[in-house]
Amino acid sequence: MKKVLLTGNEAVARGAWEAGVGFAAAYPGTPSTEITETIAQYDEVKAEWAPNEKVALESAIGASFGGVRALACMKHVGLNVAADPFCTLSYVGVNAGLVLLCADDPSMHSSQNEQDTRYYARLAKVPMLEPSDSQEALDFIKLAFEISEAFDTPVMVRVTTRVSHSRTLVSTGRRKAVKQKEFARNPQKYVMVPAFARMRHRFVVERMGRLAQYSETTPMNTIIKGSRKLGVVSAGVAFQYAREVFPDASFLKLGMTHPLPEKLIKKFARGVDKVFVVEELEPFMEDQIKAMGVAVTGKAALPVTDELNPDVVREGFGKKRRRHPVEDTSKLPPRPPNLCAGCPHRGFYTAAKPLKPIVFGDIGCYTLGMLPPLSMHDACVCMGASIGIAHGYSRVGANK
Ligand code: SF4
């Protein structure tokens, strides 16, 4: 065992390699991109970029059917693109283990929206793990493959920017020898016509029950005993912030956040005077915990937009902000992103500008054409949307 400093993304790649993964496919997107760049360096893994996230997941499904452990990686908006195979994959299950790694971007450092993809795990009835640092990123990916094969399910591992890009100390291990499995023909399991899908949906519901039992006892979900005055339920990087802000509190640290361990949560709540839920973005855990009949405070104190940090958690729960050595960055010159000096898109925009066109753009460098002096983007919704929007716009005879 060796100790090394790894980013969360590097640790995901290392964990997948240690788990015996033989195939990885992805569509690049911040903050997930470096996972595939890293895993491509392992000779034992066939790693490739796909033309989009749907194809990346479908390629991983094919590898899993072919008996090889497979990883599909994408950022949060990519899961919208891959949602069609993802939701039915839940019914089909796996042959060899399959893990979908989804990286969310709270605060939208490099994204067009701030969606909380944890809801996809509930929608698709798929188990979800949320590491809070690089060591857990490595450990949880390995566990995810074990869960995938034990429960015949894809497993979603959800990270966020600060887990993906922060570097923390990691104990690495050896690669597990995993034999390629035979693909056994089984239309009832693999061919989702309505008659078989109805049977598989019942299997999925029964599987969620077994996964809920697993969630009660897995060491990923653990109580850290502290003061009885306050209990904090948290997961992912938000756990690190909460530990810093409430060093004396008791914690229920959740690594498996879907399905939630109801009995464990109730036991934890009974042992403390009050419970806070500290989570980034939506009240995903809070709403479910309240539905269990447990009184908690979460989004009444914390925002549903943007990343958390220790100061936001401090202020939200009525504590004083820390003093920072550099607090005011407003006097620093702004450095917005821009098209490279020799970018060919500049030439196109410059040539088209005198025509004063309405421009519907796509996600990518060319979106930066919206900035002055080019000012050549009038709408940008999502990847690949430009032609469809331009088509609809032109069909209704809107102004040109
Ligand atoms: S497409 Fe992007 S990376 Fe390439 S030259 Fe233009 S701005 Fe630079």
Short mmCIF file of C-alpha atoms and ligand atoms in Angstrom, two decimals:
data_model
loop_
_atom_site.label_atom_id
_atom_site.label_comp_id
_atom_site.label_asym_id
_atom_site.label_seq_id
_atom_site.Cartn_x
_atom_site.Cartn_y
_atom_site.Cartn_z
CA MET A 1 0.00 0.00 0.00
CA LYS A 2 1.33 3.40 -1.03
CA LYS A 3 0.24 6.87 0.10
CA VAL A 4 -0.03 9.50 -2.60
CA LEU A 5 -1.66 12.86 -3.12
CA LEU A 6 -4.47 12.55 -5.65
CA THR A 7 -7.28 14.75 -6.87
CA GLY A 8 -10.72 13.25 -6.50
CA ASN A 9 -10.80 12.62 -10.26
CA GLU A 10 -7.43 10.86 -10.18
CA ALA A 11 -8.64 8.80 -7.22
CA VAL A 12 -11.79 7.78 -9.10
CA ALA A 13 -9.61 6.58 -11.98
CA ARG A 14 -7.25 4.77 -9.63
CA GLY A 15 -10.16 3.18 -7.75
CA ALA A 16 -11.70 1.97 -10.99
CA TRP A 17 -8.38 0.48 -12.05
CA GLU A 18 -7.98 -1.23 -8.66
CA ALA A 19 -11.53 -2.58 -9.02
CA GLY A 20 -10.44 -4.39 -12.18
CA VAL A 21 -12.24 -2.11 -14.62
CA GLY A 22 -11.43 -3.00 -18.22
CA PHE A 23 -13.45 -0.38 -20.11
CA ALA A 24 -14.12 3.33 -19.55
CA ALA A 25 -16.04 5.74 -21.75
CA ALA A 26 -16.86 9.39 -21.22
CA TYR A 27 -17.84 12.65 -22.76
CA PRO A 28 -15.59 15.40 -21.39
CA GLY A 29 -16.97 18.18 -19.23
CA THR A 30 -15.75 20.09 -16.18
CA PRO A 31 -15.43 18.93 -13.45
CA SER A 32 -15.26 15.29 -14.63
CA THR A 33 -12.79 15.36 -17.55
CA GLU A 34 -9.57 14.32 -15.79
CA ILE A 35 -11.01 10.94 -14.76
CA THR A 36 -10.83 9.63 -18.30
CA GLU A 37 -7.53 11.38 -19.01
CA THR A 38 -6.09 9.53 -16.00
CA ILE A 39 -7.67 6.13 -16.55
CA ALA A 40 -6.47 6.16 -20.18
CA GLN A 41 -2.93 5.87 -18.80
CA TYR A 42 -3.59 2.38 -17.40
CA ASP A 43 -2.72 -0.25 -20.01
CA GLU A 44 -5.36 -2.69 -18.70
CA VAL A 45 -8.24 -0.27 -19.40
CA LYS A 46 -9.69 0.38 -22.84
CA ALA A 47 -10.55 4.06 -22.40
CA GLU A 48 -12.25 6.26 -24.95
CA TRP A 49 -14.09 9.51 -25.49
CA ALA A 50 -17.61 9.12 -26.85
CA PRO A 51 -19.42 11.61 -29.11
CA ASN A 52 -21.86 12.31 -26.24
CA GLU A 53 -22.81 11.01 -22.80
CA LYS A 54 -25.57 8.74 -24.11
CA VAL A 55 -23.10 6.89 -26.28
CA ALA A 56 -20.56 6.80 -23.43
CA LEU A 57 -23.07 5.07 -21.15
CA GLU A 58 -24.29 2.76 -23.89
CA SER A 59 -20.69 1.74 -24.66
CA ALA A 60 -20.18 0.98 -20.97
CA ILE A 61 -23.41 -1.05 -20.98
CA GLY A 62 -22.06 -3.06 -23.91
CA ALA A 63 -18.80 -3.71 -22.08
CA SER A 64 -20.71 -4.80 -18.97
CA PHE A 65 -22.86 -7.16 -21.05
CA GLY A 66 -19.61 -8.43 -22.54
CA GLY A 67 -18.48 -9.40 -19.06
CA VAL A 68 -15.99 -6.61 -18.29
CA ARG A 69 -16.33 -4.10 -15.47
CA ALA A 70 -17.12 -0.74 -17.02
CA LEU A 71 -17.11 2.92 -16.01
CA ALA A 72 -19.04 5.76 -17.70
CA CYS A 73 -18.16 9.35 -16.73
CA MET A 74 -19.93 12.62 -17.37
CA LYS A 75 -20.82 15.95 -15.84
CA HIS A 76 -24.27 16.70 -14.50
CA VAL A 77 -25.85 18.04 -17.68
CA GLY A 78 -24.46 15.01 -19.49
CA LEU A 79 -26.70 12.79 -17.39
CA ASN A 80 -29.68 14.52 -19.02
CA VAL A 81 -28.33 13.29 -22.36
CA ALA A 82 -27.74 9.79 -20.97
CA ALA A 83 -31.02 9.68 -19.01
CA ASP A 84 -32.77 7.45 -21.55
CA PRO A 85 -30.38 4.48 -21.31
CA PHE A 86 -29.78 5.17 -17.60
CA CYS A 87 -33.43 4.80 -16.56
CA THR A 88 -33.92 1.54 -18.46
CA LEU A 89 -30.48 0.21 -17.49
CA SER A 90 -31.86 0.19 -13.95
CA TYR A 91 -34.35 -2.48 -15.09
CA VAL A 92 -31.88 -4.44 -17.20
CA GLY A 93 -29.14 -4.50 -14.58
CA VAL A 94 -25.62 -5.62 -15.36
CA ASN A 95 -23.51 -8.61 -16.25
CA ALA A 96 -20.14 -7.35 -15.06
CA GLY A 97 -20.26 -4.34 -12.71
CA LEU A 98 -21.16 -0.95 -14.15
CA VAL A 99 -20.67 2.42 -12.46
CA LEU A 100 -21.87 5.78 -13.71
CA LEU A 101 -19.75 8.62 -12.35
CA CYS A 102 -21.57 11.95 -12.46
CA ALA A 103 -19.81 15.20 -11.49
CA ASP A 104 -22.01 18.12 -10.46
CA ASP A 105 -20.89 21.74 -10.73
CA PRO A 106 -22.47 23.78 -7.90
CA SER A 107 -21.90 27.52 -8.53
CA MET A 108 -21.69 26.76 -12.27
CA HIS A 109 -17.96 27.37 -12.64
CA SER A 110 -18.23 25.87 -16.11
CA SER A 111 -21.85 24.96 -16.74
CA GLN A 112 -25.12 26.32 -18.02
CA ASN A 113 -27.21 25.19 -15.06
CA GLU A 114 -26.82 24.05 -11.48
CA GLN A 115 -28.97 20.93 -11.39
CA ASP A 116 -28.67 18.50 -8.53
CA THR A 117 -28.28 15.10 -10.17
CA ARG A 118 -28.97 13.20 -6.97
CA TYR A 119 -32.61 13.19 -8.03
CA TYR A 120 -31.68 10.98 -10.98
CA ALA A 121 -30.77 8.20 -8.56
CA ARG A 122 -34.29 8.34 -7.13
CA LEU A 123 -35.89 8.65 -10.55
CA ALA A 124 -34.05 5.62 -11.93
CA LYS A 125 -34.17 3.66 -8.61
CA VAL A 126 -30.42 3.22 -8.63
CA PRO A 127 -28.12 3.23 -5.57
CA MET A 128 -25.92 6.32 -5.15
CA LEU A 129 -22.65 6.90 -3.31
CA GLU A 130 -21.18 10.33 -2.49
CA PRO A 131 -17.49 10.51 -1.51
CA SER A 132 -16.29 13.50 0.51
CA ASP A 133 -12.57 13.37 -0.35
CA SER A 134 -10.09 11.57 -2.62
CA GLN A 135 -9.67 8.55 -0.33
CA GLU A 136 -13.40 7.98 -0.34
CA ALA A 137 -13.50 8.56 -4.10
CA LEU A 138 -11.12 5.63 -4.50
CA ASP A 139 -12.77 3.43 -1.87
CA PHE A 140 -16.35 4.13 -2.93
CA ILE A 141 -15.69 3.41 -6.61
CA LYS A 142 -14.33 0.01 -5.63
CA LEU A 143 -17.36 -0.64 -3.42
CA ALA A 144 -19.66 0.57 -6.17
CA PHE A 145 -18.51 -2.25 -8.44
CA GLU A 146 -19.10 -4.80 -5.68
CA ILE A 147 -22.61 -3.42 -5.07
CA SER A 148 -23.30 -3.39 -8.81
CA GLU A 149 -22.60 -7.09 -9.18
CA ALA A 150 -24.11 -8.16 -5.84
CA PHE A 151 -27.43 -6.40 -6.52
CA ASP A 152 -27.52 -6.62 -10.34
CA THR A 153 -27.72 -2.83 -10.68
CA PRO A 154 -25.83 0.07 -12.14
CA VAL A 155 -24.44 2.26 -9.35
CA MET A 156 -24.22 6.03 -9.52
CA VAL A 157 -21.28 7.75 -7.84
CA ARG A 158 -21.86 11.47 -7.54
CA VAL A 159 -19.05 13.94 -6.93
CA THR A 160 -18.91 17.73 -7.02
CA THR A 161 -16.23 20.18 -8.19
CA ARG A 162 -14.44 20.45 -4.82
CA VAL A 163 -14.14 16.67 -4.50
CA SER A 164 -13.10 16.27 -8.14
CA HIS A 165 -10.42 18.96 -8.07
CA SER A 166 -9.13 18.93 -4.48
CA ARG A 167 -5.99 16.93 -3.77
CA THR A 168 -5.91 14.83 -0.59
CA LEU A 169 -3.82 11.94 0.70
CA VAL A 170 -4.86 8.50 -0.57
CA SER A 171 -3.76 4.97 0.31
CA THR A 172 -3.65 3.06 -2.93
CA GLY A 173 -3.84 -0.70 -3.40
CA ARG A 174 -3.37 -3.39 -6.02
CA ARG A 175 -5.54 -4.13 -9.00
CA LYS A 176 -8.13 -6.83 -8.40
CA ALA A 177 -7.98 -9.72 -10.84
CA VAL A 178 -11.47 -9.94 -12.34
CA LYS A 179 -12.27 -12.68 -14.85
CA GLN A 180 -14.31 -11.72 -17.89
CA LYS A 181 -17.83 -13.15 -17.58
CA GLU A 182 -19.77 -14.99 -20.26
CA PHE A 183 -22.81 -13.21 -21.70
CA ALA A 184 -25.70 -15.59 -21.10
CA ARG A 185 -28.69 -14.97 -23.36
CA ASN A 186 -31.66 -13.95 -21.20
CA PRO A 187 -34.31 -11.88 -23.02
CA GLN A 188 -36.47 -11.52 -19.88
CA LYS A 189 -33.58 -9.62 -18.30
CA TYR A 190 -32.02 -7.86 -21.25
CA VAL A 191 -34.81 -7.17 -23.78
CA MET A 192 -37.09 -4.47 -22.39
CA VAL A 193 -40.33 -5.03 -24.25
CA PRO A 194 -43.33 -4.14 -22.03
CA ALA A 195 -44.04 -7.70 -20.80
CA PHE A 196 -40.44 -8.17 -19.59
CA ALA A 197 -40.11 -4.56 -18.39
CA ARG A 198 -43.13 -5.05 -16.09
CA MET A 199 -41.40 -8.02 -14.46
CA ARG A 200 -38.09 -6.17 -14.21
CA HIS A 201 -39.73 -3.12 -12.63
CA ARG A 202 -40.99 -5.35 -9.83
CA PHE A 203 -37.44 -6.69 -9.49
CA VAL A 204 -36.12 -3.10 -9.28
CA VAL A 205 -38.56 -2.24 -6.46
CA GLU A 206 -37.61 -5.40 -4.56
CA ARG A 207 -33.93 -4.58 -5.17
CA MET A 208 -34.43 -1.11 -3.66
CA GLY A 209 -35.72 -2.81 -0.51
CA ARG A 210 -32.55 -4.91 -0.26
CA LEU A 211 -30.40 -1.86 -0.97
CA ALA A 212 -32.19 0.03 1.81
CA GLN A 213 -31.20 -2.78 4.20
CA TYR A 214 -27.61 -2.55 2.94
CA SER A 215 -27.66 1.23 3.49
CA GLU A 216 -28.52 0.63 7.19
CA THR A 217 -25.38 -1.40 7.84
CA THR A 218 -22.74 -0.30 5.35
CA PRO A 219 -19.71 1.38 6.97
CA MET A 220 -20.16 4.15 4.39
CA ASN A 221 -23.00 5.41 6.59
CA THR A 222 -21.59 5.98 10.04
CA ILE A 223 -22.30 7.83 13.27
CA ILE A 224 -19.45 9.93 14.64
CA LYS A 225 -20.21 10.50 18.30
CA GLY A 226 -19.88 14.02 19.72
CA SER A 227 -22.03 16.34 21.78
CA ARG A 228 -25.68 15.35 22.37
CA LYS A 229 -26.68 18.99 21.91
CA LEU A 230 -26.35 18.92 18.13
CA GLY A 231 -26.45 16.21 15.47
CA VAL A 232 -25.50 16.96 11.86
CA VAL A 233 -26.45 14.80 8.88
CA SER A 234 -24.20 15.44 5.92
CA ALA A 235 -22.56 13.90 2.86
CA GLY A 236 -20.01 14.70 0.17
CA VAL A 237 -17.83 17.77 0.47
CA ALA A 238 -20.50 19.47 2.61
CA PHE A 239 -19.52 17.03 5.37
CA GLN A 240 -16.00 18.53 5.44
CA TYR A 241 -17.41 22.04 5.84
CA ALA A 242 -19.85 20.95 8.54
CA ARG A 243 -17.09 19.18 10.53
CA GLU A 244 -15.07 22.40 10.47
CA VAL A 245 -17.98 24.55 11.59
CA PHE A 246 -19.38 22.18 14.25
CA PRO A 247 -16.29 20.40 15.65
CA ASP A 248 -18.08 19.24 18.82
CA ALA A 249 -21.32 17.99 17.21
CA SER A 250 -22.34 14.40 16.62
CA PHE A 251 -22.41 13.47 12.94
CA LEU A 252 -24.26 11.05 10.76
CA LYS A 253 -21.85 10.89 7.84
CA LEU A 254 -23.61 9.41 4.83
CA GLY A 255 -21.60 7.87 2.02
CA MET A 256 -24.57 6.05 0.51
CA THR A 257 -27.23 8.71 -0.02
CA HIS A 258 -29.71 6.63 -1.97
CA PRO A 259 -31.51 4.79 -0.58
CA LEU A 260 -31.16 6.55 2.77
CA PRO A 261 -30.87 4.43 5.95
CA GLU A 262 -34.14 5.32 7.66
CA LYS A 263 -33.58 3.32 10.87
CA LEU A 264 -30.07 4.71 11.30
CA ILE A 265 -31.28 8.28 10.74
CA LYS A 266 -34.06 7.86 13.33
CA LYS A 267 -31.65 6.29 15.83
CA PHE A 268 -29.21 9.16 15.30
CA ALA A 269 -31.95 11.79 15.71
CA ARG A 270 -33.14 10.18 18.97
CA GLY A 271 -29.65 10.53 20.43
CA VAL A 272 -29.33 14.31 19.97
CA ASP A 273 -31.31 17.40 20.96
CA LYS A 274 -31.62 18.85 17.44
CA VAL A 275 -30.57 17.88 13.93
CA PHE A 276 -29.12 20.00 11.14
CA VAL A 277 -28.84 18.74 7.56
CA VAL A 278 -25.89 20.26 5.71
CA GLU A 279 -26.03 19.58 1.96
CA GLU A 280 -25.23 21.54 -1.18
CA LEU A 281 -27.95 22.60 -3.63
CA GLU A 282 -31.39 21.03 -3.18
CA PRO A 283 -32.92 19.63 0.05
CA PHE A 284 -32.48 16.09 -1.29
CA MET A 285 -31.77 14.42 2.05
CA GLU A 286 -33.69 16.97 4.12
CA ASP A 287 -37.02 16.38 2.38
CA GLN A 288 -36.70 12.60 2.72
CA ILE A 289 -35.69 12.83 6.38
CA LYS A 290 -38.63 15.12 7.13
CA ALA A 291 -40.89 12.63 5.37
CA MET A 292 -39.62 10.01 7.85
CA GLY A 293 -41.09 12.22 10.60
CA VAL A 294 -37.73 13.52 11.83
CA ALA A 295 -37.55 17.26 12.55
CA VAL A 296 -34.45 18.81 10.99
CA THR A 297 -33.18 22.24 9.94
CA GLY A 298 -31.50 22.49 6.57
CA LYS A 299 -32.51 24.81 3.78
CA ALA A 300 -34.23 27.18 6.23
CA ALA A 301 -30.64 28.13 7.10
CA LEU A 302 -28.68 27.32 3.95
CA PRO A 303 -29.07 28.45 0.34
CA VAL A 304 -30.26 26.17 -2.45
CA THR A 305 -27.98 27.94 -4.93
CA ASP A 306 -24.19 27.96 -5.27
CA GLU A 307 -21.49 26.00 -3.49
CA LEU A 308 -21.34 25.85 0.25
CA ASN A 309 -18.15 26.63 2.14
CA PRO A 310 -17.46 26.84 5.87
CA ASP A 311 -18.39 30.53 5.98
CA VAL A 312 -21.74 30.00 4.28
CA VAL A 313 -22.50 27.18 6.75
CA ARG A 314 -21.32 29.35 9.67
CA GLU A 315 -23.44 32.31 8.67
CA GLY A 316 -26.45 30.17 7.80
CA PHE A 317 -26.56 28.73 11.29
CA GLY A 318 -25.96 32.10 12.98
CA LYS A 319 -22.23 31.85 13.66
CA LYS A 320 -19.63 34.51 12.84
CA ARG A 321 -17.58 34.34 9.63
CA ARG A 322 -13.87 33.66 9.95
CA ARG A 323 -11.33 36.40 9.29
CA HIS A 324 -9.54 35.72 6.03
CA PRO A 325 -6.08 37.03 5.20
CA VAL A 326 -7.45 38.19 1.83
CA GLU A 327 -11.13 39.01 2.05
CA ASP A 328 -11.79 41.61 -0.61
CA THR A 329 -11.11 40.45 -4.16
CA SER A 330 -13.24 43.18 -5.72
CA LYS A 331 -10.19 45.35 -6.47
CA LEU A 332 -8.47 42.66 -8.52
CA PRO A 333 -8.77 43.15 -12.29
CA PRO A 334 -11.53 40.93 -13.74
CA ARG A 335 -10.30 38.18 -16.06
CA PRO A 336 -13.33 36.78 -17.86
CA PRO A 337 -12.73 33.90 -20.27
CA ASN A 338 -12.42 34.86 -23.91
CA LEU A 339 -11.81 33.31 -27.32
CA CYS A 340 -8.10 32.67 -28.00
CA ALA A 341 -6.35 35.36 -30.01
CA GLY A 342 -6.16 33.27 -33.19
CA CYS A 343 -9.47 31.41 -32.75
CA PRO A 344 -11.17 30.74 -36.10
CA HIS A 345 -14.56 31.51 -34.53
CA ARG A 346 -13.43 35.12 -34.27
CA GLY A 347 -13.11 35.26 -38.06
CA PHE A 348 -16.62 33.86 -38.58
CA TYR A 349 -18.20 36.19 -36.07
CA THR A 350 -16.34 39.21 -37.48
CA ALA A 351 -17.48 38.38 -41.01
CA ALA A 352 -21.10 37.73 -39.94
CA LYS A 353 -21.50 40.71 -37.61
CA PRO A 354 -22.30 43.35 -40.26
CA LEU A 355 -25.30 41.21 -41.30
CA LYS A 356 -26.70 41.70 -37.76
CA PRO A 357 -28.03 38.10 -37.56
CA ILE A 358 -29.89 36.59 -34.60
CA VAL A 359 -27.43 33.90 -33.43
CA PHE A 360 -28.48 30.70 -31.66
CA GLY A 361 -25.35 29.05 -30.37
CA ASP A 362 -24.11 25.88 -28.78
CA ILE A 363 -22.15 25.06 -25.64
CA GLY A 364 -18.43 25.39 -26.19
CA CYS A 365 -15.75 27.99 -26.82
CA TYR A 366 -17.99 29.64 -29.41
CA THR A 367 -20.41 30.63 -26.63
CA LEU A 368 -17.75 33.21 -25.76
CA GLY A 369 -18.73 35.00 -28.96
CA MET A 370 -21.42 36.57 -26.77
CA LEU A 371 -18.80 38.87 -25.21
CA PRO A 372 -18.14 42.33 -26.59
CA PRO A 373 -16.88 43.46 -28.98
CA LEU A 374 -18.26 40.47 -30.94
CA SER A 375 -21.58 40.23 -29.04
CA MET A 376 -22.67 37.45 -31.38
CA HIS A 377 -24.83 35.12 -29.29
CA ASP A 378 -28.53 35.74 -28.72
CA ALA A 379 -29.42 32.42 -27.08
CA CYS A 380 -27.61 29.33 -25.86
CA VAL A 381 -29.58 26.62 -24.08
CA CYS A 382 -27.67 23.34 -24.17
CA MET A 383 -25.23 21.17 -26.09
CA GLY A 384 -26.42 20.59 -29.65
CA ALA A 385 -29.42 22.92 -29.38
CA SER A 386 -28.39 25.57 -31.92
CA ILE A 387 -29.78 24.00 -35.09
CA GLY A 388 -33.08 22.90 -33.51
CA ILE A 389 -33.71 26.32 -32.01
CA ALA A 390 -32.76 28.09 -35.24
CA HIS A 391 -35.09 25.74 -37.11
CA GLY A 392 -38.07 26.45 -34.84
CA TYR A 393 -37.33 30.16 -34.86
CA SER A 394 -37.23 30.28 -38.66
CA ARG A 395 -40.38 28.13 -38.98
CA VAL A 396 -42.52 30.73 -37.18
CA GLY A 397 -41.25 33.59 -39.30
CA ALA A 398 -39.65 35.50 -36.44
CA ASN A 399 -37.46 38.52 -37.16
CA LYS A 400 -34.03 37.72 -38.64
S1 SF4 B 1 -12.04 26.90 -30.25
FE1 SF4 B 1 -11.59 27.43 -28.12
S2 SF4 B 1 -9.57 26.56 -27.70
FE2 SF4 B 1 -9.83 26.58 -29.92
S3 SF4 B 1 -8.91 28.51 -30.54
FE3 SF4 B 1 -11.08 28.92 -30.24
S4 SF4 B 1 -11.24 29.61 -28.14
FE4 SF4 B 1 -9.24 28.66 -28.35
#
